[in-house]
Amino acid sequence: MSDKKNIVEERKQLIEEVLEAYPEKAKKRRAKHLNVHEEGKSDCGVKSNIKSLPGVMTARGCAYAGSKGVVWGPIKNMFYL
């Protein structure tokens, strides 16, 4: 059990190290999206149902941009040929 606690503490310290790279305002917002899941808890505490910030690439935006370039790009080129 103490090994699991050590792992959780190490990962929490790692998250703190990652957050130190951000400016204070961004750090405060980003901290809501990073957390360590602890065994026995039903919720990890990560907030995901919030509006995205302008200029930040979300998973949805990444999927859209990827499909637009990877799928529609060659199809568009086919019509030009």
Short mmCIF file of C-alpha atoms in Angstrom, two decimals:
data_model
loop_
_atom_site.label_atom_id
_atom_site.label_comp_id
_atom_site.label_asym_id
_atom_site.label_seq_id
_atom_site.Cartn_x
_atom_site.Cartn_y
_atom_site.Cartn_z
CA MET A 1 0.00 0.00 0.00
CA SER A 2 2.84 2.40 0.78
CA ASP A 3 4.30 1.75 -2.70
CA LYS A 4 1.06 2.98 -4.26
CA LYS A 5 1.11 6.08 -2.04
CA ASN A 6 4.68 6.76 -3.11
CA ILE A 7 3.72 6.45 -6.77
CA VAL A 8 0.77 8.82 -6.29
CA GLU A 9 2.99 11.36 -4.51
CA GLU A 10 5.67 11.09 -7.21
CA ARG A 11 3.09 11.70 -9.92
CA LYS A 12 1.64 14.68 -8.05
CA GLN A 13 5.14 16.14 -7.80
CA LEU A 14 5.61 15.53 -11.53
CA ILE A 15 2.40 17.44 -12.27
CA GLU A 16 3.63 20.31 -10.09
CA GLU A 17 6.91 20.37 -12.02
CA VAL A 18 5.02 20.50 -15.31
CA LEU A 19 2.79 23.31 -14.06
CA GLU A 20 5.82 25.38 -13.02
CA ALA A 21 6.60 25.95 -16.71
CA TYR A 22 3.36 27.92 -17.19
CA PRO A 23 2.71 31.56 -16.31
CA GLU A 24 0.51 32.00 -13.22
CA LYS A 25 -2.76 32.60 -15.09
CA ALA A 26 -2.28 29.63 -17.44
CA LYS A 27 -1.03 27.48 -14.56
CA LYS A 28 -4.26 28.08 -12.65
CA ARG A 29 -6.39 27.06 -15.64
CA ARG A 30 -4.20 24.11 -16.66
CA ALA A 31 -4.18 22.67 -13.11
CA LYS A 32 -7.87 21.82 -13.50
CA HIS A 33 -6.98 19.41 -16.31
CA LEU A 34 -4.16 17.49 -14.60
CA ASN A 35 -4.65 15.13 -11.70
CA VAL A 36 -3.60 11.72 -10.43
CA HIS A 37 -6.21 8.99 -10.09
CA GLU A 38 -6.06 7.46 -6.65
CA GLU A 39 -7.33 3.95 -6.07
CA GLY A 40 -10.58 3.83 -4.13
CA LYS A 41 -11.79 7.23 -5.30
CA SER A 42 -14.65 7.25 -7.78
CA ASP A 43 -13.60 10.57 -9.37
CA CYS A 44 -10.16 11.75 -10.39
CA GLY A 45 -11.21 15.40 -10.19
CA VAL A 46 -10.30 16.39 -13.75
CA LYS A 47 -12.56 19.09 -15.14
CA SER A 48 -13.37 18.47 -18.79
CA ASN A 49 -16.78 19.99 -19.44
CA ILE A 50 -15.63 23.59 -19.76
CA LYS A 51 -15.32 25.92 -22.73
CA SER A 52 -12.06 25.86 -24.62
CA LEU A 53 -9.90 28.94 -24.90
CA PRO A 54 -9.43 30.69 -28.24
CA GLY A 55 -6.21 29.61 -29.88
CA VAL A 56 -5.88 26.38 -27.88
CA MET A 57 -5.99 23.14 -29.88
CA THR A 58 -8.60 20.80 -28.41
CA ALA A 59 -9.02 17.10 -29.16
CA ARG A 60 -12.04 17.92 -31.31
CA GLY A 61 -10.17 20.59 -33.23
CA CYS A 62 -7.21 18.29 -33.72
CA ALA A 63 -9.44 15.54 -35.10
CA TYR A 64 -11.15 18.00 -37.46
CA ALA A 65 -7.89 19.50 -38.70
CA GLY A 66 -6.34 16.06 -39.13
CA SER A 67 -9.26 14.68 -41.09
CA LYS A 68 -9.43 17.82 -43.21
CA GLY A 69 -5.77 17.49 -44.20
CA VAL A 70 -5.42 13.73 -44.35
CA VAL A 71 -8.77 12.75 -45.85
CA TRP A 72 -10.06 15.75 -47.77
CA GLY A 73 -6.67 16.96 -49.00
CA PRO A 74 -6.01 13.99 -51.32
CA ILE A 75 -9.66 13.91 -52.44
CA LYS A 76 -9.44 17.60 -53.36
CA ASN A 77 -6.17 16.95 -55.23
CA MET A 78 -7.86 14.12 -57.13
CA PHE A 79 -10.41 16.53 -58.57
CA TYR A 80 -7.69 18.91 -59.71
CA LEU A 81 -5.87 16.16 -61.57
#
